[in-house]
PDB file of C-alpha atoms in Angstrom:
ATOM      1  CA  UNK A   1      72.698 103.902 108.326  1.00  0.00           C
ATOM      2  CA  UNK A   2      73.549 106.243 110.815  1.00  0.00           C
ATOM      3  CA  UNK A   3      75.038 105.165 113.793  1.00  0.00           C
ATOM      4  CA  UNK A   4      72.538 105.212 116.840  1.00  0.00           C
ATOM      5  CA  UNK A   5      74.711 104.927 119.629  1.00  0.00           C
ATOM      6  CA  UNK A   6      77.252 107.555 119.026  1.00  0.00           C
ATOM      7  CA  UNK A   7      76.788 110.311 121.758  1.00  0.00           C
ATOM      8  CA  UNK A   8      75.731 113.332 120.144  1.00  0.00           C
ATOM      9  CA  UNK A   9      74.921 114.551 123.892  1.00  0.00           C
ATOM     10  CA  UNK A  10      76.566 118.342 122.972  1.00  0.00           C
ATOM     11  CA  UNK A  11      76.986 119.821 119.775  1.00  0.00           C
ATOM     12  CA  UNK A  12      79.288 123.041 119.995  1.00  0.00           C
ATOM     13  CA  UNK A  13      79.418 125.535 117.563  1.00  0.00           C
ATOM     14  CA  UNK A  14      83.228 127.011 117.743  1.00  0.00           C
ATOM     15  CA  UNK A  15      83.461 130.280 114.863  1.00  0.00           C
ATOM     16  CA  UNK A  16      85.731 129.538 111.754  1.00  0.00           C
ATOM     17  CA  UNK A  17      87.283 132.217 111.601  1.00  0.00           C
ATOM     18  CA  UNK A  18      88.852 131.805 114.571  1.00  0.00           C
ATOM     19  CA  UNK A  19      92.231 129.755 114.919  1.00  0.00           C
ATOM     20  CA  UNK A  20      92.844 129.961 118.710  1.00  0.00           C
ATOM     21  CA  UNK A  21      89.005 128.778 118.965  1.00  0.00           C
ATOM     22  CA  UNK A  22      90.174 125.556 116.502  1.00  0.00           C
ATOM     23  CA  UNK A  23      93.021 124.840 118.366  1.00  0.00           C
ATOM     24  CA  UNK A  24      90.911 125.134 122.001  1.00  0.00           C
ATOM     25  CA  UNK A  25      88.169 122.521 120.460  1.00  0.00           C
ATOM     26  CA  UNK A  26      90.514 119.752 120.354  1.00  0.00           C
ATOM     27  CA  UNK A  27      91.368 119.311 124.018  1.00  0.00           C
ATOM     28  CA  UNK A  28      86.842 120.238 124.936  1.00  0.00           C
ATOM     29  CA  UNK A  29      84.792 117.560 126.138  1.00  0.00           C
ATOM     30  CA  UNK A  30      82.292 118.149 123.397  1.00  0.00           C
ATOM     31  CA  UNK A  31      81.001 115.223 121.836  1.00  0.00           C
ATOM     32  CA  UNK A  32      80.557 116.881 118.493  1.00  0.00           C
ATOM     33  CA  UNK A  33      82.158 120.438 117.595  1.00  0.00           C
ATOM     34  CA  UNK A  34      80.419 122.135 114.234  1.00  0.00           C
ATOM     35  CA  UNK A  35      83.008 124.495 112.621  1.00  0.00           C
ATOM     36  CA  UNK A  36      81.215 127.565 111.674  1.00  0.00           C
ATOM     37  CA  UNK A  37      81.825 129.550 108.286  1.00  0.00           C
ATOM     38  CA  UNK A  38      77.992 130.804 108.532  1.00  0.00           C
ATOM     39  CA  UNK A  39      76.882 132.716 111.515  1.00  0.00           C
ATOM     40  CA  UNK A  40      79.462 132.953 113.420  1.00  0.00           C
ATOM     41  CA  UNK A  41      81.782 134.502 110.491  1.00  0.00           C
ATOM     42  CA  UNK A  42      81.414 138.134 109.085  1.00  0.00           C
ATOM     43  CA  UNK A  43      81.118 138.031 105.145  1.00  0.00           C
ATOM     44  CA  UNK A  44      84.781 140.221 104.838  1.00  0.00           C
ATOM     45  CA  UNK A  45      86.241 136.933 106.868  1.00  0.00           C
ATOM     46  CA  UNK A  46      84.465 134.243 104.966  1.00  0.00           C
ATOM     47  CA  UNK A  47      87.363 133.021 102.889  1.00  0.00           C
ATOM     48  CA  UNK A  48      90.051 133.375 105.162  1.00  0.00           C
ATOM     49  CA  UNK A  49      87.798 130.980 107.482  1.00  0.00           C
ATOM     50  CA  UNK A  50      87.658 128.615 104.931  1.00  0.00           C
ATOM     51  CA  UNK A  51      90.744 128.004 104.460  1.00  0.00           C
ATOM     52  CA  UNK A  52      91.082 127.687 108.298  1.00  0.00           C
ATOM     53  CA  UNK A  53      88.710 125.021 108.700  1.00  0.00           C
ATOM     54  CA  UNK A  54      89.929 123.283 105.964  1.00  0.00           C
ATOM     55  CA  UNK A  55      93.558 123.019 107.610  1.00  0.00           C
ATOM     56  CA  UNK A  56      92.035 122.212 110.612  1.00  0.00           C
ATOM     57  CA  UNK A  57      90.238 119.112 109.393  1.00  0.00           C
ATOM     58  CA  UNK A  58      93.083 118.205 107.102  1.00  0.00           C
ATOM     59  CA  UNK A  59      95.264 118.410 110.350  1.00  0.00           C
ATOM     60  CA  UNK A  60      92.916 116.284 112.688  1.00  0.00           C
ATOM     61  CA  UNK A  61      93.985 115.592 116.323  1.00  0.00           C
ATOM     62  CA  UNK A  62      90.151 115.929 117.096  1.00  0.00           C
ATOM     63  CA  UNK A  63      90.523 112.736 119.060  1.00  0.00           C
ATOM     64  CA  UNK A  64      86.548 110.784 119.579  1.00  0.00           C
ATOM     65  CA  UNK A  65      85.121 113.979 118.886  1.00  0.00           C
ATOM     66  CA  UNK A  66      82.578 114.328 116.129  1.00  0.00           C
ATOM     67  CA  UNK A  67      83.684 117.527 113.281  1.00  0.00           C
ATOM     68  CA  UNK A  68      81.230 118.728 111.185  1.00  0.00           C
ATOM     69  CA  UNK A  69      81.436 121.991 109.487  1.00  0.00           C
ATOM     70  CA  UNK A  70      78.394 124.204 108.749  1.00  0.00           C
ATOM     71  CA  UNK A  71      78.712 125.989 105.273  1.00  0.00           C
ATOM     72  CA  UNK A  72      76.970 128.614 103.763  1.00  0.00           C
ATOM     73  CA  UNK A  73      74.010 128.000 101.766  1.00  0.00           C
ATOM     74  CA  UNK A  74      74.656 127.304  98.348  1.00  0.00           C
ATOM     75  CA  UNK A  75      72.738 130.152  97.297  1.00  0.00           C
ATOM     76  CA  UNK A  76      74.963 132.420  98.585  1.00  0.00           C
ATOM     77  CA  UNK A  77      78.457 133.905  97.249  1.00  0.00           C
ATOM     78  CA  UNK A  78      80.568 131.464  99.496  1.00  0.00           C
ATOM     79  CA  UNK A  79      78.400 128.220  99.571  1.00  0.00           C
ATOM     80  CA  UNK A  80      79.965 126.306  96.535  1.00  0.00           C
ATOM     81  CA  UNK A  81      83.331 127.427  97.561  1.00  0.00           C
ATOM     82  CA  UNK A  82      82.555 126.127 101.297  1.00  0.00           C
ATOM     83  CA  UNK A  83      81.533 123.189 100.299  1.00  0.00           C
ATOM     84  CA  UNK A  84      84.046 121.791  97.555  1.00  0.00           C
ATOM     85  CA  UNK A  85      87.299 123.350  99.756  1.00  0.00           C
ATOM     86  CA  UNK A  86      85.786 121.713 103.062  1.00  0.00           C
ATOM     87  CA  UNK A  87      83.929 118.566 101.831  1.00  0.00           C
ATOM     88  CA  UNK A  88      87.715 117.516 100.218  1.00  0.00           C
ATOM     89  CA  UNK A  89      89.450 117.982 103.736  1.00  0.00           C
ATOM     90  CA  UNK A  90      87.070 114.644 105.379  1.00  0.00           C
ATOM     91  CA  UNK A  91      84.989 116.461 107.920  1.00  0.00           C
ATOM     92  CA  UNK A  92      82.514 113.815 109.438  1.00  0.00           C
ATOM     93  CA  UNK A  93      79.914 115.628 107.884  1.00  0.00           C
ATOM     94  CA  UNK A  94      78.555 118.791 106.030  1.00  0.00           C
ATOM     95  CA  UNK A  95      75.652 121.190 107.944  1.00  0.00           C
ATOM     96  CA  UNK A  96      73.524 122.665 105.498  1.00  0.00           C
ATOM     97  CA  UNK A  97      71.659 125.707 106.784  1.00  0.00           C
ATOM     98  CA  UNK A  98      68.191 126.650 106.158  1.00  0.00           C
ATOM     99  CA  UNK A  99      67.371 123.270 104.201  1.00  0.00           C
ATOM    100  CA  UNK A 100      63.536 123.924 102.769  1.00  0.00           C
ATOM    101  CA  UNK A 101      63.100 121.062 100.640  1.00  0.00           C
ATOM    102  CA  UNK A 102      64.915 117.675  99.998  1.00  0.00           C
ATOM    103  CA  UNK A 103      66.170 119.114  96.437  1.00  0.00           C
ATOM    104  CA  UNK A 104      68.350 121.341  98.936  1.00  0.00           C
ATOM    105  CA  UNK A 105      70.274 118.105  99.903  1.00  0.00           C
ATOM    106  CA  UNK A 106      70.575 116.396  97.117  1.00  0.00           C
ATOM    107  CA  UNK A 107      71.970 119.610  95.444  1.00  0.00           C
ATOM    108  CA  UNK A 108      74.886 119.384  98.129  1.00  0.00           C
ATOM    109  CA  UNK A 109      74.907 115.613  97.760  1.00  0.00           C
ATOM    110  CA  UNK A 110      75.704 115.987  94.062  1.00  0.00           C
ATOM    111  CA  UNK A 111      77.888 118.956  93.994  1.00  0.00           C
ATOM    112  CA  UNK A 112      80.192 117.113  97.005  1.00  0.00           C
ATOM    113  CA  UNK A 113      80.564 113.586  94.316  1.00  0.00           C
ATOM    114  CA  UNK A 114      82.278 110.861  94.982  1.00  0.00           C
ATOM    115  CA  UNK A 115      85.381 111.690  96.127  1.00  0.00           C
ATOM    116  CA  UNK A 116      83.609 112.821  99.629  1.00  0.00           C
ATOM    117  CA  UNK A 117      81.513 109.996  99.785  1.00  0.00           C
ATOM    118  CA  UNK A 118      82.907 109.274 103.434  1.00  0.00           C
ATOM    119  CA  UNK A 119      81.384 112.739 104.580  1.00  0.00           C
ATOM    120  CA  UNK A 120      78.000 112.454 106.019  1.00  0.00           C
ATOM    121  CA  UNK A 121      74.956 115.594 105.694  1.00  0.00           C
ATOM    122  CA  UNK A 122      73.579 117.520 108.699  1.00  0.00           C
ATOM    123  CA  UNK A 123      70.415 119.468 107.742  1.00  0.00           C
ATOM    124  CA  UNK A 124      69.570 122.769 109.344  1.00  0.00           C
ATOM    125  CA  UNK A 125      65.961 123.009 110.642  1.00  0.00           C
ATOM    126  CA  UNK A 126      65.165 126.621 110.839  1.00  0.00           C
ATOM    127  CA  UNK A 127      62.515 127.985 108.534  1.00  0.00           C
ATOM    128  CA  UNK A 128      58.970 126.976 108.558  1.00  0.00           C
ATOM    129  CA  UNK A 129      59.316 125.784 105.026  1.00  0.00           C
ATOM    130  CA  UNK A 130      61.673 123.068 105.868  1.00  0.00           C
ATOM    131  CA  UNK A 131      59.839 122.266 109.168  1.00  0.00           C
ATOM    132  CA  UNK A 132      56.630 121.530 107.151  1.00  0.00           C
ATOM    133  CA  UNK A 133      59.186 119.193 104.446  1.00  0.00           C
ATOM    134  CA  UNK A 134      60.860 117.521 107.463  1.00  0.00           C
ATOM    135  CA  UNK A 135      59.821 114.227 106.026  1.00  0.00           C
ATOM    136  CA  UNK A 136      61.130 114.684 102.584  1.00  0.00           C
ATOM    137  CA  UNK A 137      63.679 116.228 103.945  1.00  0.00           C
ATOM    138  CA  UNK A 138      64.668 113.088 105.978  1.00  0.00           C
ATOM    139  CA  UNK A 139      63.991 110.755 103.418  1.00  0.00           C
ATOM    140  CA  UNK A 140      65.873 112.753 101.057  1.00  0.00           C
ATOM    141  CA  UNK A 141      69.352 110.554 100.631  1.00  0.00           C
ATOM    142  CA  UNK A 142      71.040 107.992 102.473  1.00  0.00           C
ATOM    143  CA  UNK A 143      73.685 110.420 102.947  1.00  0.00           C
ATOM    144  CA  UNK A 144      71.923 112.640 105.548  1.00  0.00           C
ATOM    145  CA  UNK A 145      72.499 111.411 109.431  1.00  0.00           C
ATOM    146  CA  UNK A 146      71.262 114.367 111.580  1.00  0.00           C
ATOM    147  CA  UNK A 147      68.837 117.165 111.672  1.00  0.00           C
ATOM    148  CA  UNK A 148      69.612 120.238 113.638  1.00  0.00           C
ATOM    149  CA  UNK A 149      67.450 122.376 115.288  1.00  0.00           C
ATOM    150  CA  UNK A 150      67.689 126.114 114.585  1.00  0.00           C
ATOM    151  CA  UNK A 151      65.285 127.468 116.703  1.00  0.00           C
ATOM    152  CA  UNK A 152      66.569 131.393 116.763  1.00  0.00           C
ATOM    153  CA  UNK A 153      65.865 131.885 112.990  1.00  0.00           C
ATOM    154  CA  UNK A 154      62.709 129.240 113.158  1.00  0.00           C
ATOM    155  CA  UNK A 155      61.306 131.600 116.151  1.00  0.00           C
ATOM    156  CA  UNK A 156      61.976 134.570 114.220  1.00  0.00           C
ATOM    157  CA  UNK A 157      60.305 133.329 111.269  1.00  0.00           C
ATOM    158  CA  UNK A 158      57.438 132.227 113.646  1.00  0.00           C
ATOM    159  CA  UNK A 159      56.834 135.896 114.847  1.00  0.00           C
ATOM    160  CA  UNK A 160      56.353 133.695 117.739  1.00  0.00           C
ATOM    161  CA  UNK A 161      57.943 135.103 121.514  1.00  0.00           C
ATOM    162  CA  UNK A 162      60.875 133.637 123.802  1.00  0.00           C
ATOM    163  CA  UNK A 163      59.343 131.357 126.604  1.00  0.00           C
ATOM    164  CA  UNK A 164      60.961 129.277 129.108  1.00  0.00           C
ATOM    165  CA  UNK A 165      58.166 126.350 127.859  1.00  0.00           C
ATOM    166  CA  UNK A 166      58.868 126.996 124.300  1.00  0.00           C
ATOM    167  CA  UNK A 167      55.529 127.067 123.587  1.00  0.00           C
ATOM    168  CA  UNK A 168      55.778 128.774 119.992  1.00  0.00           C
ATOM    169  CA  UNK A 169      58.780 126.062 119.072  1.00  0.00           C
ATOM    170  CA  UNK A 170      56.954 123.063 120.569  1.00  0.00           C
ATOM    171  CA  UNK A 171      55.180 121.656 117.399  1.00  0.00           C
ATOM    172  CA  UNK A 172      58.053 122.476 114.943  1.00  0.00           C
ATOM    173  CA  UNK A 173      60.331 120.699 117.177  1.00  0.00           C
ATOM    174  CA  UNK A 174      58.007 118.165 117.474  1.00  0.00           C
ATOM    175  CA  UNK A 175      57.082 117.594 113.631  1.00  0.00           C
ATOM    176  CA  UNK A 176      61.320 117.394 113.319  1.00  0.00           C
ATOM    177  CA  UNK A 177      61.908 114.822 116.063  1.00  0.00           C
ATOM    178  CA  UNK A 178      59.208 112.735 113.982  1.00  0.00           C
ATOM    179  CA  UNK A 179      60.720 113.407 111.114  1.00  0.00           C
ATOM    180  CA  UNK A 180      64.186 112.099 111.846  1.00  0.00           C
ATOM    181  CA  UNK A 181      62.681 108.926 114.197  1.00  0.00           C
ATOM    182  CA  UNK A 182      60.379 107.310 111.302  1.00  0.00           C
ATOM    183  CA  UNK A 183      63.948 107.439 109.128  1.00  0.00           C
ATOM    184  CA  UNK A 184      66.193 106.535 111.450  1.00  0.00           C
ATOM    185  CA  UNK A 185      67.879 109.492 111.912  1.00  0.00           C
ATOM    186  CA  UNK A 186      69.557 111.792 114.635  1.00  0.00           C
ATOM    187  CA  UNK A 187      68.251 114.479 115.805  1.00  0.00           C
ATOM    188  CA  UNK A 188      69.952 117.445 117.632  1.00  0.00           C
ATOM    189  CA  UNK A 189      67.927 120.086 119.600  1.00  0.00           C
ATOM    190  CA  UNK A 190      68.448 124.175 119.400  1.00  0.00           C
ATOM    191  CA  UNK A 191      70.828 126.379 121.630  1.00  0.00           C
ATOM    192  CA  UNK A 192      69.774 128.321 124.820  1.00  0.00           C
ATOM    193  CA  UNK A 193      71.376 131.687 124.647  1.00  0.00           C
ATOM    194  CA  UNK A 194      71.859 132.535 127.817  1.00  0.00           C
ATOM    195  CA  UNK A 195      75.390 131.073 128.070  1.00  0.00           C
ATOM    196  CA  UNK A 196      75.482 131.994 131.446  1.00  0.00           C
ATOM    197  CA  UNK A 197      72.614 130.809 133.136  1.00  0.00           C
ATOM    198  CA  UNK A 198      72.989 127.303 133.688  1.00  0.00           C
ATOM    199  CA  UNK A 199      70.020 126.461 135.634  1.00  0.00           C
ATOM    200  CA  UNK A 200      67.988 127.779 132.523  1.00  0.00           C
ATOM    201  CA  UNK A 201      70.160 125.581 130.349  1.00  0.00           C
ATOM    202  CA  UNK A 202      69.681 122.460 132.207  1.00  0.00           C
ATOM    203  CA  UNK A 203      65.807 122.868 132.171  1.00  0.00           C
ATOM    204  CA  UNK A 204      65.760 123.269 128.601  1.00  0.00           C
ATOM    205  CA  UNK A 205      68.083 120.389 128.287  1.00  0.00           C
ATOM    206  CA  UNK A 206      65.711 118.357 130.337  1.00  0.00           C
ATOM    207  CA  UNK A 207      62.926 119.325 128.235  1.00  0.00           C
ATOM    208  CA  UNK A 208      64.505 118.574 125.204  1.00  0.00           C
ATOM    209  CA  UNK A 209      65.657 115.053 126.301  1.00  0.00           C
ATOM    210  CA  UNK A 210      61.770 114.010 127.485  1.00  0.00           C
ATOM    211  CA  UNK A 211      60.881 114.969 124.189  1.00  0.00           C
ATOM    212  CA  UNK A 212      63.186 112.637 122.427  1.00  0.00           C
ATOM    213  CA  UNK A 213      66.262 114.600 121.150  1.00  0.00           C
ATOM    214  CA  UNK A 214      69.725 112.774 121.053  1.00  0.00           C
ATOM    215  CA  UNK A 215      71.540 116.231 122.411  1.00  0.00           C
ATOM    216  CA  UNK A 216      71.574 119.974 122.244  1.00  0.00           C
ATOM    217  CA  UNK A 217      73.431 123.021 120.273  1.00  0.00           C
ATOM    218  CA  UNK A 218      75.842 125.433 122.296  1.00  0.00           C
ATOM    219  CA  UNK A 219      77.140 128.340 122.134  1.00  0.00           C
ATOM    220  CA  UNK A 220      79.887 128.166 124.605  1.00  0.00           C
ATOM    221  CA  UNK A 221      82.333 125.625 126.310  1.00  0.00           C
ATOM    222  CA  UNK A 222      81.026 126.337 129.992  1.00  0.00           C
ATOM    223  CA  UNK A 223      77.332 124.834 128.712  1.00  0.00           C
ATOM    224  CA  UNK A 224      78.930 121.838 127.933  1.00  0.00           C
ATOM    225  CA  UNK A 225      78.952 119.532 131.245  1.00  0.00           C
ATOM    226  CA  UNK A 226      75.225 120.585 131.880  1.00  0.00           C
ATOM    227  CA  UNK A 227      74.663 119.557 128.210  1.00  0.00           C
ATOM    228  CA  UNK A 228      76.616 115.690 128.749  1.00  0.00           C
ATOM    229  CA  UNK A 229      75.071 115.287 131.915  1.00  0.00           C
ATOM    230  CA  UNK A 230      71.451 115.406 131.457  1.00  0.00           C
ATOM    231  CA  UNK A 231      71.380 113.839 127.705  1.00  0.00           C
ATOM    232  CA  UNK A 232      73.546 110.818 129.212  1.00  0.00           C
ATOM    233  CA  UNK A 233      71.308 107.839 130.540  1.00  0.00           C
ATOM    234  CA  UNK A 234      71.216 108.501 134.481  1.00  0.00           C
ATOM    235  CA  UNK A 235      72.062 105.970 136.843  1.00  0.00           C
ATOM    236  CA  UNK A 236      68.464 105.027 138.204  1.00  0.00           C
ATOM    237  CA  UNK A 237      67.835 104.720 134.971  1.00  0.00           C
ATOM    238  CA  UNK A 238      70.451 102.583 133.694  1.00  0.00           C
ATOM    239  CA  UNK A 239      69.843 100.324 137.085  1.00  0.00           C
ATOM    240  CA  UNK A 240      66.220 100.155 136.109  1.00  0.00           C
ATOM    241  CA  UNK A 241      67.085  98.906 132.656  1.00  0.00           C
ATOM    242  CA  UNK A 242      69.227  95.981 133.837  1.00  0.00           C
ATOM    243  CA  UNK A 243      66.913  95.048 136.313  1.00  0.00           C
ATOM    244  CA  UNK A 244      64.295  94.800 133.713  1.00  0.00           C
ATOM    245  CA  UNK A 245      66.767  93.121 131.111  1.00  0.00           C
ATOM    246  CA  UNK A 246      67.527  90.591 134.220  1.00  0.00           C
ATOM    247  CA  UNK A 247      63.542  90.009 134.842  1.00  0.00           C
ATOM    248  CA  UNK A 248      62.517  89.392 131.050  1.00  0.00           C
ATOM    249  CA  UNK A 249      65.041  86.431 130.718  1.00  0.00           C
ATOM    250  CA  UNK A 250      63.560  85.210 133.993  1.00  0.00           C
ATOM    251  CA  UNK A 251      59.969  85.389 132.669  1.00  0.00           C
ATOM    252  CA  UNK A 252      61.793  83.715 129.206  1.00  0.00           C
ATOM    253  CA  UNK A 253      63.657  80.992 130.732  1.00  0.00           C
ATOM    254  CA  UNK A 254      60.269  80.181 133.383  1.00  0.00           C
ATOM    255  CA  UNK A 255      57.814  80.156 129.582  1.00  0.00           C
ATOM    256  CA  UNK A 256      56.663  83.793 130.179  1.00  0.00           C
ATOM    257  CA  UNK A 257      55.654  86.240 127.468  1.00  0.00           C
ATOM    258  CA  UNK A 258      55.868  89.330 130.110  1.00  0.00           C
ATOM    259  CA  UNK A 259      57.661  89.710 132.973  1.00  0.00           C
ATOM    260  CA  UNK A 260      56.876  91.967 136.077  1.00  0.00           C
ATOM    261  CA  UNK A 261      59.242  94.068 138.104  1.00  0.00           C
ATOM    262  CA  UNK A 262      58.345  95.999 140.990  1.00  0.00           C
ATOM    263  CA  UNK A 263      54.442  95.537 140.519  1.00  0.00           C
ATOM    264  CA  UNK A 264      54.803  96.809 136.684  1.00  0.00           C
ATOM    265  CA  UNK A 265      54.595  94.631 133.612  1.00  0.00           C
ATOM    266  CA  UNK A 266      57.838  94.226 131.276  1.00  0.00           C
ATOM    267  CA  UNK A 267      57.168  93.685 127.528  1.00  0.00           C
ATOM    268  CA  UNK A 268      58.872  93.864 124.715  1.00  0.00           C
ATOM    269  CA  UNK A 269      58.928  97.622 123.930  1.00  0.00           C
ATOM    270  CA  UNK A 270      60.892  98.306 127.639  1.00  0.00           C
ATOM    271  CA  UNK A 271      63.282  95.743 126.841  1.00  0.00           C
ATOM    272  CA  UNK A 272      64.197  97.773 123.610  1.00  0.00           C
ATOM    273  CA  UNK A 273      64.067 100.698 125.856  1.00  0.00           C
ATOM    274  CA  UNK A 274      66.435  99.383 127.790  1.00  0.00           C
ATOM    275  CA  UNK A 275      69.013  97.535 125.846  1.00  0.00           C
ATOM    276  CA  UNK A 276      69.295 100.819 124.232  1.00  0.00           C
ATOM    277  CA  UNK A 277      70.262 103.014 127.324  1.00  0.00           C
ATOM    278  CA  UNK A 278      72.364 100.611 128.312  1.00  0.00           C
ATOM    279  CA  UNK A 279      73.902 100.384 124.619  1.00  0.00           C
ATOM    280  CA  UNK A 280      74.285 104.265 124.798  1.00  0.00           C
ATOM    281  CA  UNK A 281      75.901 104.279 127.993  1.00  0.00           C
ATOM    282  CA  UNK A 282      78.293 101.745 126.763  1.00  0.00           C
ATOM    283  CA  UNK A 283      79.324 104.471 123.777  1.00  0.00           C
ATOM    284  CA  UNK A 284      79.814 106.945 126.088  1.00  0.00           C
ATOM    285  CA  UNK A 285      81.926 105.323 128.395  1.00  0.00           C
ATOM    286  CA  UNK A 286      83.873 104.131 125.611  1.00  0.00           C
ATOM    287  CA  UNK A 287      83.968 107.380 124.146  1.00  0.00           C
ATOM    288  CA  UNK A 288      85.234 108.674 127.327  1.00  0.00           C
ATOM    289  CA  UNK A 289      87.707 105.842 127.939  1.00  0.00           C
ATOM    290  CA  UNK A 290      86.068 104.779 130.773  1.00  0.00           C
ATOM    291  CA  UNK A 291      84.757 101.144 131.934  1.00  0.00           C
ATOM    292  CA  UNK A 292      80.839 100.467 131.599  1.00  0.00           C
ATOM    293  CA  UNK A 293      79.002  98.506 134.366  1.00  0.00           C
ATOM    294  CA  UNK A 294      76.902  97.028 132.407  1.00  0.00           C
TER     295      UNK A 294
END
């Protein structure tokens, strides 16, 4: 199973094709950097990014950071090659874009074998196909760990327009987030474009962590303290949780099936609540190298 602690608070795309960009991602506080052959790479440049990303991950030196590397589809001229040349160099995982259906990722499942079976799958939510699969899609193989948000394609798809509410992106985003939580899954939220306007940013990031999502997709290193701070647990809220761990073994020790704290009942589903911000914070700090309090 995946892991539910590990901070997956910002996801940055860095281009493939790029070596000074490879280099740069080791020493950025990212918590997970996706090494792009899609997107970000032009089709003349496709191979020589390959190879690039491929050295990269065979080289390492990514320290507690998270490497996953987003192929092309397999449909396309450079999928196969993506995946069998990257897959064999022990990325963390494999991003599939555009998954539709769960025979997508069991296609890359069997076509990475055995010899990758270390390598987790990241599934690219972006077409209104796939959003309508999500739960197949989740439940498709052990294998699978994340699914990804790709709300620029999924928007365009949509017809739907650009909002600072989302509103057109609000029940595919949803449908996903269900999707991954009924199977246990992560689940990463969509990129704001504006790489520059970090008050935008942060309000989407809020948005997106009320909702549910573990962390968000950038596009750029300067979105990524906005991105770790607001998709870490805050401190009022970590401060809540242990006072609400410390009066539920109170209420335990006196007989008591609830306990109340500040004039509101404790039960059983804020103690969960709470031993898992406080369980988060914990991987962060030690992600960090830094001391938790608690």
């Amino acid at each position: 199973m995946p892991d539910p602690f590990r901070p997956r608070r910002s996801v940055l795309y860095m281009p493939g094709s790029n070596p000074r960009a490879l280099e740069k991602a080791r020493s950025l506080p990212a918590d997970v950097l996706i090494l792009d052959l899609e997107d970000a790479v032009s089709p003349d440049e496709k191979p020589k990014a390959r190879k690039l990303v491929a050295e990269a991950v065979t080289a390492g030196r990514f320290g507690p950071r998270e490497v996953v590397v987003r192929i092309n589809g397999l449909e396309t001229a450079w999928g196969e090659d993506d995946l069998a040349t990257t897959s064999a160099a022990g990325p963390d995982a494999i991003l599939l874009p555009k998954v539709d259906s769960a025979r997508d990722l069991q296609r890359c499942e069997t076509a990475m074998g055995a010899a990758a079976r270390g390598t987790r799958l990241w599934a690219m939510m972006e077409t209104p196909m796939g959003v309508l699969n999500a739960q197949a899609i989740a439940a498709a193989t052990p294998r699978l760990a994340c699914l990804v948000m790709g709300t620029n394609d999924l928007l365009k798809d949509l017809r739907g327009q650009s909002s600072a509410d989302r509103a057109a992106l609000l029940s595919g985003l949803g449908l996903c987030l269900l999707a991954a939580r009924a199977f246990g899954l992560a689940c990463i939220d969509g990129v704001y474009n504006a790489f520059a306007d970090l008050d935008g940013l942060r309000a989407e990031c809020e948005q997106g962590r009320r909702m549910g999502f573990d962390g968000k997709t950038l596009i750029h290193p300067a979105q990524l303290e906005v991105a770790n701070a607001v998709f870490a647990p805050s401190q009022d809220a970590l401060a809540e949780a242990r006072a609400q761990l410390t009066a539920w073994k109170a209420a335990k020790a006196a007989g008591r099936g609830v306990a109340v704290l500040n004039g509101r009942i404790v039960e059983n589903l804020h103690v969960e609540n709470a031993r898992r911000l406080i369980a988060q914070d914990r991987a962060i700090r030690d992600r960090d190298g830094q001391k938790a309090t608690g």
